PDB file of C-alpha atoms and ligand atoms in Angstrom:
ATOM      1  CA  VAL A  29      -2.172 -18.260  19.037  1.00 81.00           C
ATOM      2  CA  PRO A  30      -3.958 -14.651  20.046  1.00 83.00           C
ATOM      3  CA  GLY A  31      -7.424 -14.916  18.360  1.00 86.00           C
ATOM      4  CA  GLY A  32      -7.516 -18.545  18.159  1.00 90.00           C
ATOM      5  CA  GLY A  33      -6.546 -21.096  15.486  1.00 93.00           C
ATOM      6  CA  LYS A  34      -3.362 -22.687  14.557  1.00 95.00           C
ATOM      7  CA  ALA A  35      -0.422 -20.863  13.257  1.00 95.00           C
ATOM      8  CA  VAL A  36       2.666 -21.869  11.293  1.00 96.00           C
ATOM      9  CA  ASN A  37       5.698 -19.368  11.686  1.00 97.00           C
ATOM     10  CA  LEU A  38       7.703 -18.825   8.527  1.00 98.00           C
ATOM     11  CA  LEU A  39      10.759 -16.616   7.469  1.00 98.00           C
ATOM     12  CA  ASP A  40      10.277 -15.098   4.084  1.00 97.00           C
ATOM     13  CA  PRO A  41      13.789 -14.775   1.830  1.00 97.00           C
ATOM     14  CA  SER A  42      14.075 -11.352   3.130  1.00 96.00           C
ATOM     15  CA  GLY A  43      14.255 -12.511   6.640  1.00 96.00           C
ATOM     16  CA  VAL A  44      10.709 -11.115   7.361  1.00 97.00           C
ATOM     17  CA  PRO A  45       8.796 -13.309   9.770  1.00 97.00           C
ATOM     18  CA  VAL A  46       5.434 -14.427   8.256  1.00 97.00           C
ATOM     19  CA  ARG A  47       2.780 -16.166  10.732  1.00 95.00           C
ATOM     20  CA  VAL A  48       0.133 -18.102   8.767  1.00 95.00           C
ATOM     21  CA  VAL A  49      -2.936 -18.353  10.884  1.00 94.00           C
ATOM     22  CA  HIS A  50      -5.490 -20.968  10.116  1.00 93.00           C
ATOM     23  CA  CYS A  51      -9.143 -20.781  11.676  1.00 91.00           C
ATOM     24  CA  ALA A  52      -8.638 -17.681  13.849  1.00 90.00           C
ATOM     25  CA  GLU A  53     -12.008 -17.106  15.461  1.00 91.00           C
ATOM     26  CA  PRO A  54     -13.994 -14.213  13.864  1.00 89.00           C
ATOM     27  CA  LEU A  55     -14.325 -11.129  15.809  1.00 87.00           C
ATOM     28  CA  PRO A  56     -17.455  -8.827  15.894  1.00 88.00           C
ATOM     29  CA  GLU A  57     -17.488  -6.381  13.226  1.00 85.00           C
ATOM     30  CA  LEU A  58     -16.325  -2.860  14.176  1.00 82.00           C
ATOM     31  CA  PRO A  59     -18.843  -0.002  14.422  1.00 83.00           C
ATOM     32  CA  GLY A  60     -18.770   1.504  10.993  1.00 82.00           C
ATOM     33  CA  GLN A  61     -19.497   4.733   9.212  1.00 88.00           C
ATOM     34  CA  ARG A  62     -22.306   4.813   6.981  1.00 88.00           C
ATOM     35  CA  PRO A  63     -21.355   5.765   3.355  1.00 90.00           C
ATOM     36  CA  LEU A  64     -22.863   8.896   2.315  1.00 93.00           C
ATOM     37  CA  LEU A  65     -25.742   9.589  -0.008  1.00 95.00           C
ATOM     38  CA  LEU A  66     -24.453  11.306  -2.943  1.00 95.00           C
ATOM     39  CA  ASN A  67     -25.867  13.407  -5.457  1.00 97.00           C
ATOM     40  CA  PHE A  68     -24.102  13.054  -9.063  1.00 96.00           C
ATOM     41  CA  GLY A  69     -24.937  15.884 -11.587  1.00 94.00           C
ATOM     42  CA  ALA A  70     -28.432  15.213 -12.606  1.00 94.00           C
ATOM     43  CA  GLU A  71     -28.646  11.904 -10.572  1.00 96.00           C
ATOM     44  CA  HIS A  72     -30.351  13.228  -7.512  1.00 96.00           C
ATOM     45  CA  ARG A  73     -30.192  10.497  -4.744  1.00 95.00           C
ATOM     46  CA  ARG A  74     -30.491  12.809  -1.807  1.00 97.00           C
ATOM     47  CA  THR A  75     -33.432  15.329  -1.737  1.00 96.00           C
ATOM     48  CA  ASN A  76     -35.003  17.331   1.070  1.00 97.00           C
ATOM     49  CA  ALA A  77     -32.065  16.028   3.421  1.00 97.00           C
ATOM     50  CA  THR A  78     -28.712  17.750   4.072  1.00 97.00           C
ATOM     51  CA  GLN A  79     -25.121  16.428   3.780  1.00 96.00           C
ATOM     52  CA  ARG A  80     -23.576  16.311   7.091  1.00 93.00           C
ATOM     53  CA  PRO A  81     -20.456  14.056   7.253  1.00 89.00           C
ATOM     54  CA  PRO A  82     -19.173  13.687  10.832  1.00 85.00           C
ATOM     55  CA  ARG A  83     -16.212  15.414  11.828  1.00 86.00           C
ATOM     56  CA  GLU A  84     -14.578  12.569  13.433  1.00 91.00           C
ATOM     57  CA  PRO A  85     -11.630  10.085  13.167  1.00 94.00           C
ATOM     58  CA  SER A  86     -11.732   7.649  10.280  1.00 94.00           C
ATOM     59  CA  ARG A  87     -13.256   4.340  11.516  1.00 94.00           C
ATOM     60  CA  ILE A  88     -11.235   1.409  10.022  1.00 94.00           C
ATOM     61  CA  GLN A  89     -13.240  -1.303   8.541  1.00 93.00           C
ATOM     62  CA  ARG A  90     -10.187  -3.755   8.118  1.00 92.00           C
ATOM     63  CA  LEU A  91      -6.746  -4.300   7.247  1.00 95.00           C
ATOM     64  CA  GLY A  92      -6.193  -3.848   3.522  1.00 98.00           C
ATOM     65  CA  HIS A  93      -2.602  -4.259   2.608  1.00 98.00           C
ATOM     66  CA  VAL A  94       1.055  -4.441   3.686  1.00 98.00           C
ATOM     67  CA  VAL A  95       4.055  -2.944   1.605  1.00 98.00           C
ATOM     68  CA  LEU A  96       7.678  -4.486   2.093  1.00 98.00           C
ATOM     69  CA  GLU A  97      10.863  -3.512   0.773  1.00 97.00           C
ATOM     70  CA  THR A  98      13.547  -6.172  -0.042  1.00 97.00           C
ATOM     71  CA  ARG A  99      16.939  -6.455  -1.429  1.00 96.00           C
ATOM     72  CA  VAL A 100      16.129  -9.953  -2.893  1.00 97.00           C
ATOM     73  CA  PHE A 101      12.813  -9.050  -4.686  1.00 98.00           C
ATOM     74  CA  ALA A 102      12.560 -11.867  -7.332  1.00 97.00           C
ATOM     75  CA  ARG A 103      13.370 -14.590  -4.571  1.00 97.00           C
ATOM     76  CA  ALA A 104      10.735 -12.999  -2.171  1.00 98.00           C
ATOM     77  CA  LEU A 105       8.128 -12.551  -4.913  1.00 98.00           C
ATOM     78  CA  ASP A 106       8.505 -16.206  -5.923  1.00 98.00           C
ATOM     79  CA  TRP A 107       8.319 -17.270  -2.319  1.00 98.00           C
ATOM     80  CA  TYR A 108       4.942 -15.653  -1.630  1.00 98.00           C
ATOM     81  CA  LEU A 109       3.475 -16.936  -5.029  1.00 98.00           C
ATOM     82  CA  ASP A 110       4.641 -20.492  -4.281  1.00 98.00           C
ATOM     83  CA  THR A 111       4.204 -20.690  -0.456  1.00 97.00           C
ATOM     84  CA  LEU A 112       0.804 -18.948  -0.161  1.00 97.00           C
ATOM     85  CA  GLY A 113      -0.298 -19.335  -3.712  1.00 97.00           C
ATOM     86  CA  MET A 114      -0.782 -15.671  -4.237  1.00 98.00           C
ATOM     87  CA  ILE A 115      -1.072 -14.146  -7.824  1.00 98.00           C
ATOM     88  CA  VAL A 116       0.313 -11.041  -9.167  1.00 98.00           C
ATOM     89  CA  SER A 117      -1.945  -7.925 -10.185  1.00 98.00           C
ATOM     90  CA  ASP A 118       0.752  -5.639 -11.551  1.00 98.00           C
ATOM     91  CA  PHE A 119       4.415  -5.619 -12.088  1.00 98.00           C
ATOM     92  CA  LEU A 120       6.272  -2.381 -12.263  1.00 98.00           C
ATOM     93  CA  PHE A 121       9.859  -2.374 -14.028  1.00 98.00           C
ATOM     94  CA  LEU A 122      12.686  -0.039 -14.154  1.00 97.00           C
ATOM     95  CA  ASP A 123      12.816   2.255 -17.425  1.00 95.00           C
ATOM     96  CA  GLY A 124      15.130   0.584 -19.847  1.00 94.00           C
ATOM     97  CA  GLN A 125      15.765  -2.308 -17.522  1.00 95.00           C
ATOM     98  CA  ARG A 126      12.445  -4.286 -18.532  1.00 96.00           C
ATOM     99  CA  GLY A 127      14.786  -7.174 -19.534  1.00 95.00           C
ATOM    100  CA  ARG A 128      15.976  -7.965 -16.159  1.00 96.00           C
ATOM    101  CA  GLY A 129      12.501  -8.312 -14.633  1.00 96.00           C
ATOM    102  CA  PRO A 130      10.149  -6.306 -12.359  1.00 98.00           C
ATOM    103  CA  THR A 131      11.683  -4.422  -9.477  1.00 97.00           C
ATOM    104  CA  MET A 132       7.932  -4.222  -7.762  1.00 98.00           C
ATOM    105  CA  ALA A 133       4.997  -6.239  -7.753  1.00 98.00           C
ATOM    106  CA  PHE A 134       1.493  -6.020  -6.500  1.00 98.00           C
ATOM    107  CA  ILE A 135       0.174  -9.271  -5.431  1.00 98.00           C
ATOM    108  CA  ARG A 136      -3.261 -10.712  -4.248  1.00 98.00           C
ATOM    109  CA  CYS A 137      -4.864 -13.881  -2.797  1.00 98.00           C
ATOM    110  CA  ASP A 138      -6.205 -16.270  -5.582  1.00 98.00           C
ATOM    111  CA  LEU A 139      -9.918 -16.884  -4.349  1.00 97.00           C
ATOM    112  CA  GLY A 140     -10.710 -18.117  -7.692  1.00 98.00           C
ATOM    113  CA  SER A 141     -13.956 -16.496  -9.258  1.00 98.00           C
ATOM    114  CA  VAL A 142     -14.310 -14.390  -5.919  1.00 98.00           C
ATOM    115  CA  PRO A 143     -12.843 -11.106  -6.373  1.00 98.00           C
ATOM    116  CA  ALA A 144     -10.125 -10.092  -3.943  1.00 98.00           C
ATOM    117  CA  ASP A 145      -8.062  -6.903  -3.297  1.00 98.00           C
ATOM    118  CA  HIS A 146      -5.940  -5.787  -5.915  1.00 98.00           C
ATOM    119  CA  HIS A 147      -3.216  -6.274  -3.565  1.00 98.00           C
ATOM    120  CA  THR A 148      -2.976  -7.759  -0.173  1.00 98.00           C
ATOM    121  CA  LEU A 149       0.852  -7.347  -0.387  1.00 98.00           C
ATOM    122  CA  ALA A 150       2.997  -5.372  -2.464  1.00 98.00           C
ATOM    123  CA  MET A 151       6.859  -5.651  -2.671  1.00 98.00           C
ATOM    124  CA  HIS A 152       9.594  -3.585  -4.036  1.00 97.00           C
ATOM    125  CA  LEU A 153      13.233  -3.831  -4.723  1.00 97.00           C
ATOM    126  CA  GLY A 154      15.375  -1.313  -2.431  1.00 95.00           C
ATOM    127  CA  PRO A 155      18.303  -1.068  -0.022  1.00 94.00           C
ATOM    128  CA  GLY A 156      16.088  -1.542   2.934  1.00 93.00           C
ATOM    129  CA  THR A 157      14.362  -4.680   4.433  1.00 94.00           C
ATOM    130  CA  GLY A 158      10.885  -4.746   5.980  1.00 95.00           C
ATOM    131  CA  TYR A 159       7.833  -2.513   6.293  1.00 97.00           C
ATOM    132  CA  VAL A 160       7.070   0.120   4.527  1.00 97.00           C
ATOM    133  CA  HIS A 161       3.489   0.949   5.122  1.00 98.00           C
ATOM    134  CA  SER A 162       0.215  -0.726   6.045  1.00 98.00           C
ATOM    135  CA  ALA A 163      -3.423   0.409   4.727  1.00 98.00           C
ATOM    136  CA  TYR A 164      -6.525   0.281   6.432  1.00 98.00           C
ATOM    137  CA  GLN A 165      -9.782   0.457   4.390  1.00 97.00           C
ATOM    138  CA  VAL A 166     -12.576   3.049   5.591  1.00 96.00           C
ATOM    139  CA  THR A 167     -15.878   3.787   4.035  1.00 95.00           C
ATOM    140  CA  ASP A 168     -15.420   6.618   1.511  1.00 95.00           C
ATOM    141  CA  LEU A 169     -13.748   9.822   0.447  1.00 96.00           C
ATOM    142  CA  ASP A 170     -15.606  12.059   3.191  1.00 96.00           C
ATOM    143  CA  SER A 171     -14.061   9.529   5.801  1.00 96.00           C
ATOM    144  CA  ILE A 172     -10.560   9.674   4.397  1.00 97.00           C
ATOM    145  CA  ALA A 173     -10.640  13.592   4.364  1.00 97.00           C
ATOM    146  CA  ALA A 174     -12.652  14.343   7.543  1.00 95.00           C
ATOM    147  CA  GLY A 175     -10.343  11.641   9.373  1.00 96.00           C
ATOM    148  CA  GLY A 176      -7.367  13.611   7.949  1.00 97.00           C
ATOM    149  CA  GLU A 177      -8.517  16.764   9.279  1.00 96.00           C
ATOM    150  CA  TYR A 178      -8.784  15.094  12.724  1.00 96.00           C
ATOM    151  CA  LEU A 179      -5.360  13.916  12.516  1.00 97.00           C
ATOM    152  CA  ASN A 180      -4.034  17.406  11.263  1.00 96.00           C
ATOM    153  CA  GLU A 181      -5.667  19.139  14.064  1.00 96.00           C
ATOM    154  CA  ARG A 182      -4.049  17.034  16.517  1.00 96.00           C
ATOM    155  CA  GLY A 183      -0.362  17.710  15.060  1.00 96.00           C
ATOM    156  CA  TYR A 184       0.034  14.428  13.205  1.00 97.00           C
ATOM    157  CA  ARG A 185       2.141  14.549  10.013  1.00 96.00           C
ATOM    158  CA  ARG A 186       0.705  13.601   6.425  1.00 98.00           C
ATOM    159  CA  SER A 187       3.061  11.966   4.306  1.00 98.00           C
ATOM    160  CA  TRP A 188       1.217  12.121   1.162  1.00 98.00           C
ATOM    161  CA  GLY A 189      -2.669  12.731   0.119  1.00 97.00           C
ATOM    162  CA  ILE A 190      -5.354  12.805  -0.481  1.00 98.00           C
ATOM    163  CA  GLY A 191      -5.165  11.278  -3.996  1.00 98.00           C
ATOM    164  CA  ARG A 192      -6.045   8.322  -6.239  1.00 98.00           C
ATOM    165  CA  HIS A 193      -3.675   5.322  -6.899  1.00 98.00           C
ATOM    166  CA  ILE A 194      -3.291   3.819 -10.446  1.00 98.00           C
ATOM    167  CA  GLN A 195      -2.486   0.310  -9.524  1.00 98.00           C
ATOM    168  CA  GLY A 196      -5.012  -0.660  -7.366  1.00 98.00           C
ATOM    169  CA  SER A 197      -7.166   2.561  -7.868  1.00 98.00           C
ATOM    170  CA  GLN A 198      -7.684   3.485  -4.140  1.00 98.00           C
ATOM    171  CA  LEU A 199      -8.322   6.833  -2.749  1.00 98.00           C
ATOM    172  CA  PHE A 200      -5.252   7.222  -0.513  1.00 98.00           C
ATOM    173  CA  ASP A 201      -4.037   9.379   2.514  1.00 98.00           C
ATOM    174  CA  TYR A 202      -0.730   8.510   4.066  1.00 98.00           C
ATOM    175  CA  TRP A 203       0.250   9.481   7.760  1.00 98.00           C
ATOM    176  CA  ARG A 204       3.042   9.067   9.965  1.00 97.00           C
ATOM    177  CA  ASP A 205       2.527   7.735  13.470  1.00 96.00           C
ATOM    178  CA  PRO A 206       4.530   8.966  16.306  1.00 94.00           C
ATOM    179  CA  ASP A 207       7.207   6.365  15.755  1.00 95.00           C
ATOM    180  CA  HIS A 208       7.429   7.363  12.228  1.00 93.00           C
ATOM    181  CA  PHE A 209       5.302   4.190  10.895  1.00 96.00           C
ATOM    182  CA  MET A 210       3.579   5.014   7.811  1.00 98.00           C
ATOM    183  CA  LEU A 211      -0.073   4.197   7.812  1.00 98.00           C
ATOM    184  CA  GLU A 212      -2.656   4.470   4.931  1.00 98.00           C
ATOM    185  CA  HIS A 213      -6.260   5.395   4.990  1.00 98.00           C
ATOM    186  CA  PHE A 214      -7.752   4.142   1.788  1.00 98.00           C
ATOM    187  CA  ALA A 215     -11.372   3.733   0.125  1.00 98.00           C
ATOM    188  CA  ASP A 216     -12.677   2.432  -3.364  1.00 98.00           C
ATOM    189  CA  GLY A 217     -10.004  -0.039  -4.217  1.00 98.00           C
ATOM    190  CA  ASP A 218     -10.052  -2.497  -6.995  1.00 98.00           C
ATOM    191  CA  LEU A 219     -11.029  -6.091  -6.538  1.00 98.00           C
ATOM    192  CA  PHE A 220      -9.900  -8.599  -9.198  1.00 98.00           C
ATOM    193  CA  SER A 221     -10.870 -12.456  -9.563  1.00 98.00           C
ATOM    194  CA  CYS A 222      -8.356 -14.746 -10.863  1.00 97.00           C
ATOM    195  CA  ASP A 223      -9.251 -14.255 -14.334  1.00 97.00           C
ATOM    196  CA  VAL A 224      -7.371 -10.849 -14.464  1.00 98.00           C
ATOM    197  CA  GLU A 225      -3.964 -10.835 -16.087  1.00 98.00           C
ATOM    198  CA  PRO A 226      -1.033  -9.010 -14.445  1.00 98.00           C
ATOM    199  CA  GLY A 227      -0.294  -5.578 -15.768  1.00 98.00           C
ATOM    200  CA  TRP A 228       3.024  -4.196 -16.616  1.00 97.00           C
ATOM    201  CA  ALA A 229       4.373  -0.508 -16.124  1.00 97.00           C
ATOM    202  CA  PRO A 230       7.378   1.505 -15.753  1.00 97.00           C
ATOM    203  CA  MET A 231       8.197   2.459 -12.181  1.00 97.00           C
ATOM    204  CA  SER A 232       7.820   6.460 -11.564  1.00 97.00           C
ATOM    205  CA  ALA A 233       6.893   8.873  -8.994  1.00 95.00           C
ATOM    206  CA  SER A 234       4.631  10.356 -11.192  1.00 95.00           C
ATOM    207  CA  GLY A 235       2.863   6.930 -12.213  1.00 95.00           C
ATOM    208  CA  LEU A 236       1.975   6.373  -8.380  1.00 97.00           C
ATOM    209  CA  ALA A 237      -1.326   8.533  -8.772  1.00 98.00           C
ATOM    210  CA  GLN A 238      -4.068   9.471 -11.059  1.00 98.00           C
ATOM    211  CA  TRP A 239      -4.499  12.772  -9.269  1.00 98.00           C
ATOM    212  CA  GLY A 240      -3.463  14.316  -5.920  1.00 98.00           C
ATOM    213  CA  PRO A 241      -0.519  16.448  -4.791  1.00 98.00           C
ATOM    214  CA  PRO A 242       2.855  15.564  -5.985  1.00 96.00           C
ATOM    215  CA  VAL A 243       4.407  12.644  -4.294  1.00 96.00           C
ATOM    216  CA  THR A 244       6.487  13.776  -1.439  1.00 96.00           C
ATOM    217  CA  ARG A 245      10.035  12.798  -0.472  1.00 93.00           C
ATOM    218  CA  ASP A 246       8.589  11.437   2.816  1.00 94.00           C
ATOM    219  CA  PHE A 247       6.382   8.949   1.185  1.00 96.00           C
ATOM    220  CA  LEU A 248       9.351   7.702  -0.989  1.00 93.00           C
ATOM    221  CA  GLY A 249      11.651   7.316   1.743  1.00 88.00           C
ATOM    222  CA  ALA A 250      14.197   9.364  -0.447  1.00 81.00           C
ATOM    223  CA  SER A 251      15.363  11.927   2.230  1.00 78.00           C
ATOM    224  CA  PRO A 252      18.907  11.339   2.387  1.00 79.00           C
ATOM    225  CA  SER A 253      20.295  10.691   5.745  1.00 87.00           C
ATOM    226  CA  PRO A 254      23.767   9.122   7.197  1.00 90.00           C
ATOM    227  CA  ALA A 255      21.475   6.026   8.021  1.00 88.00           C
ATOM    228  CA  LYS A 256      20.190   5.943   4.547  1.00 88.00           C
ATOM    229  CA  VAL A 257      23.516   6.218   2.782  1.00 90.00           C
ATOM    230  CA  ARG A 258      25.019   3.500   5.017  1.00 92.00           C
ATOM    231  CA  GLU A 259      21.934   1.110   4.235  1.00 91.00           C
ATOM    232  CA  VAL A 260      22.659   1.785   0.344  1.00 92.00           C
ATOM    233  CA  LEU A 261      26.324   1.001   0.785  1.00 93.00           C
ATOM    234  CA  HIS A 262      25.689  -2.043   2.614  1.00 92.00           C
ATOM    235  CA  ALA A 263      23.189  -3.173   0.236  1.00 93.00           C
ATOM    236  CA  LEU A 264      25.582  -2.439  -2.888  1.00 93.00           C
ATOM    237  CA  ARG A 265      28.375  -4.675  -0.897  1.00 92.00           C
ATOM    238  CA  GLY A 266      25.946  -7.610  -0.188  1.00 89.00           C
ATOM    239  CA  ASP A 267      25.093 -10.719  -2.326  1.00 91.00           C
ATOM    240  CA  ASN A 268      21.576  -9.590  -3.344  1.00 94.00           C
ATOM    241  CA  GLU A 269      19.583  -8.330  -6.236  1.00 95.00           C
ATOM    242  CA  LEU A 270      20.671  -4.488  -5.839  1.00 95.00           C
ATOM    243  CA  ASP A 271      23.546  -3.302  -8.150  1.00 94.00           C
ATOM    244  CA  PRO A 272      24.664  -0.026  -9.223  1.00 94.00           C
ATOM    245  CA  ALA A 273      22.586  -0.127 -12.586  1.00 95.00           C
ATOM    246  CA  ARG A 274      19.489  -0.916 -10.507  1.00 95.00           C
ATOM    247  CA  LEU A 275      20.014   1.665  -7.691  1.00 94.00           C
ATOM    248  CA  LEU A 276      20.520   4.280 -10.625  1.00 94.00           C
ATOM    249  CA  GLY A 277      17.268   3.148 -12.294  1.00 96.00           C
ATOM    250  CA  LEU A 278      15.513   3.426  -8.772  1.00 95.00           C
ATOM    251  CA  MET A 279      16.817   6.997  -8.266  1.00 93.00           C
ATOM    252  CA  LYS A 280      15.646   7.998 -11.807  1.00 95.00           C
ATOM    253  CA  ALA A 281      12.197   6.531 -11.134  1.00 95.00           C
ATOM    254  CA  MET A 282      11.934   8.560  -7.981  1.00 93.00           C
ATOM    255  CA  ASN A 283      12.555  11.683  -9.918  1.00 93.00           C
ATOM    256  CA  SER A 284      10.359  10.877 -13.024  1.00 91.00           C
TER     257      SER A 284
HETATM  258 FE1  FE2 B 320      -0.869   1.467  -0.022  1.00 87.42          FE
END
């Protein structure tokens, strides 16, 4: 295995390959950015010193999470909980269809009393299968914003941001790479120990952020295209968890 250790190759119920690696060799820490010393109102932590955040690319500290789309949400969720022992931080359900169960889950590693990222994996029901985005932690809001300016100046396209999420609370900024893959810079996410019970909330576009610009069609993957229409028709015909009621519920959630 690249990076050392032993690996087991698995296939999740959506058909997404999952490689579980045990005892990978630890790598030296990446050079970091120091968090800024901030003044808050009357709380003066920085005096006789200026604030000069470097105008440079965001320096990644680590991979935070991956988001997947699946047509077999309930089966895939059970598989991750049973196979990897992960636990649910938050469920989202379609408005008026709560009785049919959740259609999105944010799940975390169960490290017992040791707090873990609110979600290492998030998964939602949809006509597509596989990668939606991956998220990389950076040190703070200035790193996100300065790094965003750096990308903007070089012609990269922001998908959505800067804002603060609700589920997980992260400060977020979403970008597209030249191959159209979505990547997220985030900071200040929630960490939960095993004691925190799952939350439940209705799925909605406006419920994705506490503040920030309105969510974009690009982020939602809602731009209509012939490929998208084919994907939806194919999903509706197949033996899976997507049916007309749920598709309508998803479309309503995207516009609410
Ligand atoms: Fe994310």
